[in-house]
PDB file of C-alpha atoms in Angstrom:
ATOM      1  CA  UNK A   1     -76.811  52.744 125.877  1.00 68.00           C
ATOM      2  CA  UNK A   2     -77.508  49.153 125.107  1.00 68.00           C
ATOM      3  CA  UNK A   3     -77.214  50.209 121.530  1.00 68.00           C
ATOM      4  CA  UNK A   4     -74.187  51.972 121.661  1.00 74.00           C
ATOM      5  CA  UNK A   5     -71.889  48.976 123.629  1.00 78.00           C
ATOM      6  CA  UNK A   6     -73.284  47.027 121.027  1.00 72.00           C
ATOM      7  CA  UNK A   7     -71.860  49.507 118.148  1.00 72.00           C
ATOM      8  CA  UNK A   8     -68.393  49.237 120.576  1.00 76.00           C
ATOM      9  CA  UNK A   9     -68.181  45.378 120.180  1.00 79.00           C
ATOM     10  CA  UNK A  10     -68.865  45.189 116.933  1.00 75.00           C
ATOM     11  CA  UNK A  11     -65.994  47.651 115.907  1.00 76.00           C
ATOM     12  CA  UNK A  12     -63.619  46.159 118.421  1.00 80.00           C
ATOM     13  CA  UNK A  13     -64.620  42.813 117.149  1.00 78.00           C
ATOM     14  CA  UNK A  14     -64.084  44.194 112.781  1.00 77.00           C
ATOM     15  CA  UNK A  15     -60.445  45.640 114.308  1.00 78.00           C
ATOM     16  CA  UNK A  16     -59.809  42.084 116.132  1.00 78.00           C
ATOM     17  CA  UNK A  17     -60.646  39.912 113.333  1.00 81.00           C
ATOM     18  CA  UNK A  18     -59.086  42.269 110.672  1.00 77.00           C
ATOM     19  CA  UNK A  19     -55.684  42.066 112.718  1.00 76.00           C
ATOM     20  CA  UNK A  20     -55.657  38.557 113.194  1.00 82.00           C
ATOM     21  CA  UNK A  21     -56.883  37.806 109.524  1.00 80.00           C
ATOM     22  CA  UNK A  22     -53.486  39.609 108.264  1.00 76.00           C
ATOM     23  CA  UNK A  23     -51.318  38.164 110.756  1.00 77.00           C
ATOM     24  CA  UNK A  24     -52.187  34.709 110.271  1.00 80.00           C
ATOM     25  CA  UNK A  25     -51.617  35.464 106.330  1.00 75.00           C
ATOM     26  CA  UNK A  26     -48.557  36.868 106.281  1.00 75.00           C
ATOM     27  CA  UNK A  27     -47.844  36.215 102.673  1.00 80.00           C
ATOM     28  CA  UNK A  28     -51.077  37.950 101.490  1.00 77.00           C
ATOM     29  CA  UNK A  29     -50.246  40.606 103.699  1.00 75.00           C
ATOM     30  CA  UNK A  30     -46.816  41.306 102.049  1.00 81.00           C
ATOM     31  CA  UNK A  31     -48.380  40.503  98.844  1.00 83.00           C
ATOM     32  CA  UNK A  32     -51.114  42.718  98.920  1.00 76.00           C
ATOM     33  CA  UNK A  33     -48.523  46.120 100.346  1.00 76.00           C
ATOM     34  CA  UNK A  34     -46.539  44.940  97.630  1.00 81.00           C
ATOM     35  CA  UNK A  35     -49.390  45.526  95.202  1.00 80.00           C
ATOM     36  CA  UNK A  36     -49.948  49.341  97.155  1.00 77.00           C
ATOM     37  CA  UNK A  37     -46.711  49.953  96.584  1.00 79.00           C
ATOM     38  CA  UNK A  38     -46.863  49.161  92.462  1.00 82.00           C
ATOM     39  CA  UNK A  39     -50.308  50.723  92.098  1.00 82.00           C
ATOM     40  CA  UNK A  40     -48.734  53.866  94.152  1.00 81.00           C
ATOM     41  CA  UNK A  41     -45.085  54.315  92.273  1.00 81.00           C
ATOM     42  CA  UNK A  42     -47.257  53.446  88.841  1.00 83.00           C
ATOM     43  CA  UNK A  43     -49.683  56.791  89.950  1.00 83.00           C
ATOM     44  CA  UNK A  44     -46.971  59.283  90.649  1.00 80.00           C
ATOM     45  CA  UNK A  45     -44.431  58.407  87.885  1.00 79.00           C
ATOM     46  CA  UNK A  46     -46.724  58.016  85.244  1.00 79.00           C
ATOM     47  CA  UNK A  47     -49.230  61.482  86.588  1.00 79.00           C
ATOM     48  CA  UNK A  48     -48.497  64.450  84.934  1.00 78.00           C
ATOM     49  CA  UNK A  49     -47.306  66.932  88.570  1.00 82.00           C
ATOM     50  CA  UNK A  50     -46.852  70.181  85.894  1.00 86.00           C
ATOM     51  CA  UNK A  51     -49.928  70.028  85.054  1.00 88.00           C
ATOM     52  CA  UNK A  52     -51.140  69.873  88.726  1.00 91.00           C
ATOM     53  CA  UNK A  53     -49.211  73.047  89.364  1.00 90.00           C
ATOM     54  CA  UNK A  54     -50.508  74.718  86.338  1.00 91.00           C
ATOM     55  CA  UNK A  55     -54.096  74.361  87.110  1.00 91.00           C
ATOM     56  CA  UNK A  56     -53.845  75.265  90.891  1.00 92.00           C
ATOM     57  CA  UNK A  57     -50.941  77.673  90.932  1.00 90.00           C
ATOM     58  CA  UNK A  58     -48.965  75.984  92.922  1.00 90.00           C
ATOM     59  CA  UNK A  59     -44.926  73.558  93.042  1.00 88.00           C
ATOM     60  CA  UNK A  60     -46.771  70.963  95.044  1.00 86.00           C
ATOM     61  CA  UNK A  61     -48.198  69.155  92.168  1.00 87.00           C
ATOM     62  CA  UNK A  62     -46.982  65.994  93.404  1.00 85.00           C
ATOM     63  CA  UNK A  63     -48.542  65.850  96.653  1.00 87.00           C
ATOM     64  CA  UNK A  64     -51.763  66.866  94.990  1.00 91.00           C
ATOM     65  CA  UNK A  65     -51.796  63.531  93.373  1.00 90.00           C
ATOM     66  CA  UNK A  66     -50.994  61.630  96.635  1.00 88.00           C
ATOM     67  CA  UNK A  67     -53.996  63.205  98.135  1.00 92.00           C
ATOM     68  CA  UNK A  68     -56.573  62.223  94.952  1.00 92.00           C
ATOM     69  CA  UNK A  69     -54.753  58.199  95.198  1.00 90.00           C
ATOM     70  CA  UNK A  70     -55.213  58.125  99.239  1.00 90.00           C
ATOM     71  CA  UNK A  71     -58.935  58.841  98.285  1.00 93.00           C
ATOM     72  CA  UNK A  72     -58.952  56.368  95.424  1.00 92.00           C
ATOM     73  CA  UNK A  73     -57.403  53.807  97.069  1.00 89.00           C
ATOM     74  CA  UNK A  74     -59.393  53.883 100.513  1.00 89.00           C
ATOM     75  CA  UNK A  75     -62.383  54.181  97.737  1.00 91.00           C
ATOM     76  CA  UNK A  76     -61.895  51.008  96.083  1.00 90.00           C
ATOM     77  CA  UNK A  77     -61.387  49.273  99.382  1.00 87.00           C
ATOM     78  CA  UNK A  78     -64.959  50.258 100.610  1.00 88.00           C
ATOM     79  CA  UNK A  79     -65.889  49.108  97.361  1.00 89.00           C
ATOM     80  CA  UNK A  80     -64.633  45.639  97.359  1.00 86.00           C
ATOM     81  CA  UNK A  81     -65.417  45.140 101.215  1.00 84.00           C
ATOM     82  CA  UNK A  82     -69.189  45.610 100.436  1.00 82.00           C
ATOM     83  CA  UNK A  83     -69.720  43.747  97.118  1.00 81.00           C
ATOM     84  CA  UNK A  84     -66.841  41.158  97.447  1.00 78.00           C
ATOM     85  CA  UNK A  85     -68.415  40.182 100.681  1.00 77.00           C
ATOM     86  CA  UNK A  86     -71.989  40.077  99.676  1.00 75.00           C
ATOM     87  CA  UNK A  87     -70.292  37.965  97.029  1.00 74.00           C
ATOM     88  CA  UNK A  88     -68.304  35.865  98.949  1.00 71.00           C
ATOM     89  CA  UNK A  89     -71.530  34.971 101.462  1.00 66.00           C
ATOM     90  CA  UNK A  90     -73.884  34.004  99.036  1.00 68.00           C
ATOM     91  CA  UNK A  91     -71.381  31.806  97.411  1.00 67.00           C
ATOM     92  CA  UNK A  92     -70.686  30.009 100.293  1.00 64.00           C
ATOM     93  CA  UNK A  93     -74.421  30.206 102.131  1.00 64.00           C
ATOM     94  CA  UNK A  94     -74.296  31.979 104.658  1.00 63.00           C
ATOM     95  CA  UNK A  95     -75.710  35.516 103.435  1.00 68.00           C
ATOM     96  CA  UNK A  96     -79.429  34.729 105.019  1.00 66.00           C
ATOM     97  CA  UNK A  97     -77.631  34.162 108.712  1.00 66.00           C
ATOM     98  CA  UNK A  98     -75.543  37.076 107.983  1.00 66.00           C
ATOM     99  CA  UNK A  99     -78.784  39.017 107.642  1.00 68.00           C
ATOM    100  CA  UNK A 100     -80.553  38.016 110.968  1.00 69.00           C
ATOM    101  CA  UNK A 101     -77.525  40.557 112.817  1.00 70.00           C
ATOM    102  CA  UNK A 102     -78.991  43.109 114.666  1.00 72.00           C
ATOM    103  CA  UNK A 103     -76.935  45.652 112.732  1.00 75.00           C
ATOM    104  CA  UNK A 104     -78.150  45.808 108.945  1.00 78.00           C
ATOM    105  CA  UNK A 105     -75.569  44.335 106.582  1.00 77.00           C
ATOM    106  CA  UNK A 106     -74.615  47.435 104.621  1.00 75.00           C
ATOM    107  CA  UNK A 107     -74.380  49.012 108.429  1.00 81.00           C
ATOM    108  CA  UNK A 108     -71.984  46.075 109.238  1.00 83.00           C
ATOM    109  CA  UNK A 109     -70.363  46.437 106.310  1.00 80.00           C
ATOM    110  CA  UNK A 110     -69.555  49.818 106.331  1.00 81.00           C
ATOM    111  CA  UNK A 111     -67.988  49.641 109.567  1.00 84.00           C
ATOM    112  CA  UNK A 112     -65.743  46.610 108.460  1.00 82.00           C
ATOM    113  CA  UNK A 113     -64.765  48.810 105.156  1.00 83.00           C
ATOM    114  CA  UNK A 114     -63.746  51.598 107.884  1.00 83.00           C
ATOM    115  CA  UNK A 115     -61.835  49.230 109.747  1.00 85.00           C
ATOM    116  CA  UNK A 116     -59.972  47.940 106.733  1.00 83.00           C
ATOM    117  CA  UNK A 117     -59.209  51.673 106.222  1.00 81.00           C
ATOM    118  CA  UNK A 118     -57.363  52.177 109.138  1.00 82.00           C
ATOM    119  CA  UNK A 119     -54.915  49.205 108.348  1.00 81.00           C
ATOM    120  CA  UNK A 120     -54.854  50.421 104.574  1.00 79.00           C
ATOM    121  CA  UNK A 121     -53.420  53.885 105.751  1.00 79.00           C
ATOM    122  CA  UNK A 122     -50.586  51.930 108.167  1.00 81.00           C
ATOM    123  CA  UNK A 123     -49.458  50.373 105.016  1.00 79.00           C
ATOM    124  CA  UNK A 124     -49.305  53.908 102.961  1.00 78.00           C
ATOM    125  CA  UNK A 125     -47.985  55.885 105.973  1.00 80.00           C
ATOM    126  CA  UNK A 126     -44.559  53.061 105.500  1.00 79.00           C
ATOM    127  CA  UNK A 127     -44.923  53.428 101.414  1.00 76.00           C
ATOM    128  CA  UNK A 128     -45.176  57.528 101.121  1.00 77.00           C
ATOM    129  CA  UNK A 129     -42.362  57.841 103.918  1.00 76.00           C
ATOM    130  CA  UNK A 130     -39.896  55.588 102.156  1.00 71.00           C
ATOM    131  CA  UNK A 131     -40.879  57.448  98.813  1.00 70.00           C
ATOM    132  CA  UNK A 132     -40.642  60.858 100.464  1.00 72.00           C
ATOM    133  CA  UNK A 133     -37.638  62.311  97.154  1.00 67.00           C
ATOM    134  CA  UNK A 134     -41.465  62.045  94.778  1.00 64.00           C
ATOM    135  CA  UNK A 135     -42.486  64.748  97.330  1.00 67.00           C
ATOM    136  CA  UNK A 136     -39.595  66.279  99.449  1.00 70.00           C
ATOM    137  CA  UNK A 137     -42.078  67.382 102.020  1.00 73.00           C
ATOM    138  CA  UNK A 138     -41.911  67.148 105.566  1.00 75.00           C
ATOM    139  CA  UNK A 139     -42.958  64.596 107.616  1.00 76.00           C
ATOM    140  CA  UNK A 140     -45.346  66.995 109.292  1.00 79.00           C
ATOM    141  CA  UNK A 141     -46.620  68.194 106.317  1.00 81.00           C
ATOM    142  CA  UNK A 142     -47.576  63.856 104.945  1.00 81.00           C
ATOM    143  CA  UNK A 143     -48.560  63.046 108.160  1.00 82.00           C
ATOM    144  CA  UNK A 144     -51.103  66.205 107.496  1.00 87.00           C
ATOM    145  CA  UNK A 145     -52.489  65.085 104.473  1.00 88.00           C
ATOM    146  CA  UNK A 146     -52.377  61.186 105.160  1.00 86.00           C
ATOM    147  CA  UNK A 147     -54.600  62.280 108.320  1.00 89.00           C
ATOM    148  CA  UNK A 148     -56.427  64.791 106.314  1.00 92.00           C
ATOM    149  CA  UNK A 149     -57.286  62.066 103.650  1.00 91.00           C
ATOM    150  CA  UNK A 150     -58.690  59.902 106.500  1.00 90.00           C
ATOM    151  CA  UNK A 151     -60.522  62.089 107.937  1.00 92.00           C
ATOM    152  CA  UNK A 152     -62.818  62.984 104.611  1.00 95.00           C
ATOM    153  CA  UNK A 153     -62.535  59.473 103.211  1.00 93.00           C
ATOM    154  CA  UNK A 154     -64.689  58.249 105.976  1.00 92.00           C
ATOM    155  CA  UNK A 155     -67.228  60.426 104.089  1.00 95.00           C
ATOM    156  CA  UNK A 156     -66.215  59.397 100.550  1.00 95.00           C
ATOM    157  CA  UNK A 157     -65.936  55.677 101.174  1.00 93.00           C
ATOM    158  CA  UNK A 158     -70.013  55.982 102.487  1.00 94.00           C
ATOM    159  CA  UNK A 159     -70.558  56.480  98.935  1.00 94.00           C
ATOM    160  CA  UNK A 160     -68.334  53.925  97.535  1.00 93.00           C
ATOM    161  CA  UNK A 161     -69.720  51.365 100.010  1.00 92.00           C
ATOM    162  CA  UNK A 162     -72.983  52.353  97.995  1.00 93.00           C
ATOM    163  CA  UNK A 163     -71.690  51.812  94.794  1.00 93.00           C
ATOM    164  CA  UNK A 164     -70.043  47.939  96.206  1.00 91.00           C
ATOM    165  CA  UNK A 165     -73.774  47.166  97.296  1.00 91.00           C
ATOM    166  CA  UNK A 166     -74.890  48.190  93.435  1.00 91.00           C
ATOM    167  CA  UNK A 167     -72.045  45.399  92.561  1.00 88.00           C
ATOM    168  CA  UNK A 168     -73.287  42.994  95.265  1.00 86.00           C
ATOM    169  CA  UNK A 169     -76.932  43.137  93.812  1.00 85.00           C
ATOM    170  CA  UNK A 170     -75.474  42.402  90.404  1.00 84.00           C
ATOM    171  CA  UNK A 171     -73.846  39.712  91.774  1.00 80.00           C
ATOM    172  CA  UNK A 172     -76.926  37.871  93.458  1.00 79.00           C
ATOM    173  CA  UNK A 173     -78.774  38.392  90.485  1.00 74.00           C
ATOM    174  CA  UNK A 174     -75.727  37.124  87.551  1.00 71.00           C
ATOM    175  CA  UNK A 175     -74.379  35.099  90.323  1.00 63.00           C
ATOM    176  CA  UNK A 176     -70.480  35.378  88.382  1.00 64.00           C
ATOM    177  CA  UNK A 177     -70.770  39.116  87.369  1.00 61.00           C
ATOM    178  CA  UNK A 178     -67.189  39.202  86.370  1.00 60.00           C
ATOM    179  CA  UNK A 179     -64.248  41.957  86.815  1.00 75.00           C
ATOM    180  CA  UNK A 180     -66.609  44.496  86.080  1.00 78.00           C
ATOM    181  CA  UNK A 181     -66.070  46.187  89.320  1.00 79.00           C
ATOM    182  CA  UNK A 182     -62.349  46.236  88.929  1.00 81.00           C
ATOM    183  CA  UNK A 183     -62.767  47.370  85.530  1.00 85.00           C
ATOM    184  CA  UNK A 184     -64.831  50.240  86.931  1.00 87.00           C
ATOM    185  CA  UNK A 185     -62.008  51.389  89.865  1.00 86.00           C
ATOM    186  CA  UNK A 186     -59.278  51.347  86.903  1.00 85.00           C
ATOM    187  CA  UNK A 187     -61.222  53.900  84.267  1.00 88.00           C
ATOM    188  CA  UNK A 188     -62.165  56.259  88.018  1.00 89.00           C
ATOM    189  CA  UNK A 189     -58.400  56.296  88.706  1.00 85.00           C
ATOM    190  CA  UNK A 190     -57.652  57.765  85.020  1.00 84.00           C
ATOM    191  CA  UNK A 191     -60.471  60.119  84.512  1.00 88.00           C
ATOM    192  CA  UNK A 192     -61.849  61.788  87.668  1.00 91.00           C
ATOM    193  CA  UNK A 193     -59.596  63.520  89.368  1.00 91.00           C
ATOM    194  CA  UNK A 194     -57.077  61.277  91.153  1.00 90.00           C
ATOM    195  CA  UNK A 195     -54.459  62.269  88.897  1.00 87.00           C
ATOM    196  CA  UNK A 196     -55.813  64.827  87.078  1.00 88.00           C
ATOM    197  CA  UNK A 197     -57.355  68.449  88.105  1.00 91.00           C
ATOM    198  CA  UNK A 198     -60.852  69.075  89.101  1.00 91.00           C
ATOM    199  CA  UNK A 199     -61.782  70.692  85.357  1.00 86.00           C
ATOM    200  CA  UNK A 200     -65.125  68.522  83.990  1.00 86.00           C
ATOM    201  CA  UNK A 201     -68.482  68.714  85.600  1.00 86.00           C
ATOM    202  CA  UNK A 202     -69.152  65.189  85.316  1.00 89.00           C
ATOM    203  CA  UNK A 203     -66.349  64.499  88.054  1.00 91.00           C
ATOM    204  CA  UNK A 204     -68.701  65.788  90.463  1.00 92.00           C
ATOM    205  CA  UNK A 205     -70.713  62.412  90.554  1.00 93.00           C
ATOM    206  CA  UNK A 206     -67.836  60.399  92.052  1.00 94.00           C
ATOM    207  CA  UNK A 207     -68.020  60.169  95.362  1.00 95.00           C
ATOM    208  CA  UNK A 208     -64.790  60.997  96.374  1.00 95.00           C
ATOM    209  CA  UNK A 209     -64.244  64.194  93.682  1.00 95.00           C
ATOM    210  CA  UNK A 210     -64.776  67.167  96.048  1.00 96.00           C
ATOM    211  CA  UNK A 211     -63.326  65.533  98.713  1.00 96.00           C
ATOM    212  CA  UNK A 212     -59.869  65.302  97.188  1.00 96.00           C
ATOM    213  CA  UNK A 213     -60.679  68.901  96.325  1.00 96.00           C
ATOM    214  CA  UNK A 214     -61.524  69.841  99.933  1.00 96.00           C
ATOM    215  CA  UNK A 215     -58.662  68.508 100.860  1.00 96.00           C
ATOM    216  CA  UNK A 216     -56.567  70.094  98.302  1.00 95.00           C
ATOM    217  CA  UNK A 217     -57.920  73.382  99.176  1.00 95.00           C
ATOM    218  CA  UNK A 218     -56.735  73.142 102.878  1.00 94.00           C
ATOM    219  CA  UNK A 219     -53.243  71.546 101.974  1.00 93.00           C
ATOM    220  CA  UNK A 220     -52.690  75.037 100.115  1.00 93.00           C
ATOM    221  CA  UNK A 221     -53.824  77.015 102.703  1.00 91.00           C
ATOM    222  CA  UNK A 222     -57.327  77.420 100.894  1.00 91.00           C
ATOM    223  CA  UNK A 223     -60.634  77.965 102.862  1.00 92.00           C
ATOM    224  CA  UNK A 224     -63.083  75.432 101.908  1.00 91.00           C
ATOM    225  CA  UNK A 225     -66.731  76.506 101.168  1.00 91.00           C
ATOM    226  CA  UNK A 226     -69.556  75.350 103.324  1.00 93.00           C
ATOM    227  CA  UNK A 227     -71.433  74.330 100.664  1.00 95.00           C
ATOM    228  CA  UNK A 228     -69.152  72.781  98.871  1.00 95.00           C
ATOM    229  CA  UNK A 229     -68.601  70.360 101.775  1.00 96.00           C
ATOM    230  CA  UNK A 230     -72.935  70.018 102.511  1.00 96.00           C
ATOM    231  CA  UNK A 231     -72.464  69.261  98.594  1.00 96.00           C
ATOM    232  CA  UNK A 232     -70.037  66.315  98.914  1.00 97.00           C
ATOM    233  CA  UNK A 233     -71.939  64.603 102.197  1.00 97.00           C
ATOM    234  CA  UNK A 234     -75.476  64.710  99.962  1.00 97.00           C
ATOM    235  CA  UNK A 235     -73.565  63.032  97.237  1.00 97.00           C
ATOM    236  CA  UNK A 236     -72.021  60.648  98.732  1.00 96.00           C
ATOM    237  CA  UNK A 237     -75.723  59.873 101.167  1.00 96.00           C
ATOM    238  CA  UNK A 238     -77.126  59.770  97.658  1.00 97.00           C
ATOM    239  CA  UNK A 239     -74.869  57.080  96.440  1.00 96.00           C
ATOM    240  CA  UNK A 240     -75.152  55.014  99.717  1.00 94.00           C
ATOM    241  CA  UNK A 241     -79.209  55.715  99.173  1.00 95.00           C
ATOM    242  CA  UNK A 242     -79.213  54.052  96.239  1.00 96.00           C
ATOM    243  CA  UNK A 243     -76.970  51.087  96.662  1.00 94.00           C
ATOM    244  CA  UNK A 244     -79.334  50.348  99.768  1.00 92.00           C
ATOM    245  CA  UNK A 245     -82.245  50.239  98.073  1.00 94.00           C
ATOM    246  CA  UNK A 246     -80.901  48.097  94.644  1.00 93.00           C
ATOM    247  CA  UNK A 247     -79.325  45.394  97.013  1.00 89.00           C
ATOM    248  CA  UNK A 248     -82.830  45.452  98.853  1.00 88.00           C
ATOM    249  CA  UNK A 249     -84.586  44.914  95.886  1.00 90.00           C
ATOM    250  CA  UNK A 250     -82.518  41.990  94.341  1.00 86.00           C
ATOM    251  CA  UNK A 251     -82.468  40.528  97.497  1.00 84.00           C
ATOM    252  CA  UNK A 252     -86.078  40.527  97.792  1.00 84.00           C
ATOM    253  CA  UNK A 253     -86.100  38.855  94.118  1.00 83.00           C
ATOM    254  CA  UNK A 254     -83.566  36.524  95.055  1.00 76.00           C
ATOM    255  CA  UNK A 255     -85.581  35.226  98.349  1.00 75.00           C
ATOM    256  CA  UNK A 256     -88.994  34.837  96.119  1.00 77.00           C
ATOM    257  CA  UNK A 257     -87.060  33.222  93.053  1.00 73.00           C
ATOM    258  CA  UNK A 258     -84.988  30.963  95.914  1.00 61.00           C
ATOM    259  CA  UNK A 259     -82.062  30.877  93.920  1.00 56.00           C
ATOM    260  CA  UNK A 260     -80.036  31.648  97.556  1.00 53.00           C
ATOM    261  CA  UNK A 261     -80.040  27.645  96.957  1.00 51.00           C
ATOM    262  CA  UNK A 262     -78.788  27.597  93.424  1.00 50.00           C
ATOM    263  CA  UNK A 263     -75.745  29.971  93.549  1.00 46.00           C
TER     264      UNK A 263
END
C-alpha cells in the first residue's frame, strides 16, 4: 500500500509541477503549440492522403496520417523527456541526488514523459479541432482516435523512453552529443509509417509502427490480431530493456572514471 501512495504522489506531484512549469512560462507555452501546430499543418499538407487510401482501401486517408503523427509526436516527447533530462541533470549536478529516489530514474522518468503526454494531447485536441476541413470528420469520430492514440501511445512511448535513455548514455559519455537525437525523430517521421503505409519490414522495429497500425485497424472498423498487439508490447519492452541497461552501463563508467565532476 505504502508503495502504491507513493506511486500516487509522485504522479500528482509530475502533473503539479508540469502545470505550473507551463503556466509560469507562458511564452514557451504559446511558443512551443505554435511549433505543434507548424510541425502538424507541415505533416498533412505535405503527406500524400491518396496514397493512404490506396493502400488500405479506404477515403479516410487523411485521418490515417493524424493517427501515425499523434504517435510520432507523443513519441518524440518520451524521447526528449528521458535523454534531455538525463542531459540537463548531469550538466547542472544534480544527476547522483536524482538517483538516490526511491523510484529508479528511468521509472521516474517515464511517468513524467506520461504526464507531459497528457498536456501534449490538450494542445492537439485545440489544433485538430480548429483544422477539422483536412479531415471533415466528426467530432466523435477525432475525439475517438485522439483517445485511441493515447491509449496505445502509453505503450509506444515505453519504447521511445528506451531509446531517450540510449541518447542520455551517449550524452554522459560525449558529454555535448549534439542534435543527433533530433536528427533521428526527423528521418522516423519520413520513413516509418507516420505518413506513409505500413509496406517495409524494417518499420516493424520502431516502437510505435504497429501501434499506429492497431489503431488504424480499429478506426476502419478492423479487428486487430492478438498477436499482433503481444508483438508490439515485446517490442517496445525490448527497446525500454535495452535503453535500461546502456544508461546503466555508462553510468557505471561514468561513476569509476568520475567525470560526474568534469561535465
Amino acid at each position: 500500500m505504502k508503495y502504491i501512495r507513493d506511486l500516487i504522489q509522485l504522479i500528482n506531484v509530475e502533473l503539479y509541477t508540469d502545470f505550473k512549469t507551463r503556466w509560469k512560462y507562458k511564452a514557451e507555452s504559446i511558443s512551443d503549440f505554435v511549433v505543434l501546430t507548424g510541425i502538424y499543418l507541415a505533416v498533412m499538407l505535405l503527406s500524400s492522403s491518396s496514397l493512404m487510401n490506396d493502400h488500405y482501401h479506404t477515403n479516410y486517408g487523411s485521418s490515417l496520417v493524424l493517427i501515425g503523427y499523434l504517435f510520432w509526436n507523443t513519441g518524440v516527447t518520451a524521447m526528449d523527456v528521458s535523454s534531455q533530462g538525463i542531459r540537463g541533470d548531469a550538466q547542472i549536478g544534480i544527476l547522483e541526488s536524482t538517483l538516490q529516489s526511491k523510484f529508479s530514474i528511468w521509472f521516474t522518468g517515464l511517468i513524467r514523459s506520461w504526464v507531459t503526454n497528457v498536456f501534449m494531447f490538450a494542445y492537439l485536441i485545440v489544433i485538430i479541432v480548429i483544422s477539422n476541413f483536412f479531415l471533415s470528420l466528426s467530432i466523435k469520430s477525432i475525439l475517438f482516435i485522439i483517445v485511441s492514440a493515447f491509449a496505445f501511445s502509453l505503450i509506444s512511448n515505453v519504447g521511445m523512453y528506451g531509446v531517450g535513455l540510449l541518447f542520455g548514455a551517449m550524452s554522459l559519455k560525449f558529454k555535448r552529443p549534439g542534435q543527433w537525437a533530433t536528427l533521428l525523430q526527423a528521418v522516423v517521421l519520413f520513413v516509418s509509417n507516420v505518413a506513409l503505409p505500413y509496406s517495409h519490414e524494417y518499420q516493424i522495429f520502431f516502437p510505435f509502427s504497429l501501434g499506429i497500425e492497431i489503431v488504424r485497424t480499429i478506426f476502419l472498423g478492423g479487428n486487430v490480431n492478438l498477436a499482433v498487439f503481444g508483438l508490439f508490447v515485446l517490442i517496445n519492452s525490448a527497446w525500454l530493456l535495452v535503453g535500461v541497461i546502456i544508461f546503466k552501463i555508462a553510468l557505471i563508467n561514468e561513476r569509476k572514471n568520475g567525470s560526474f565532476e568534469l561535465f
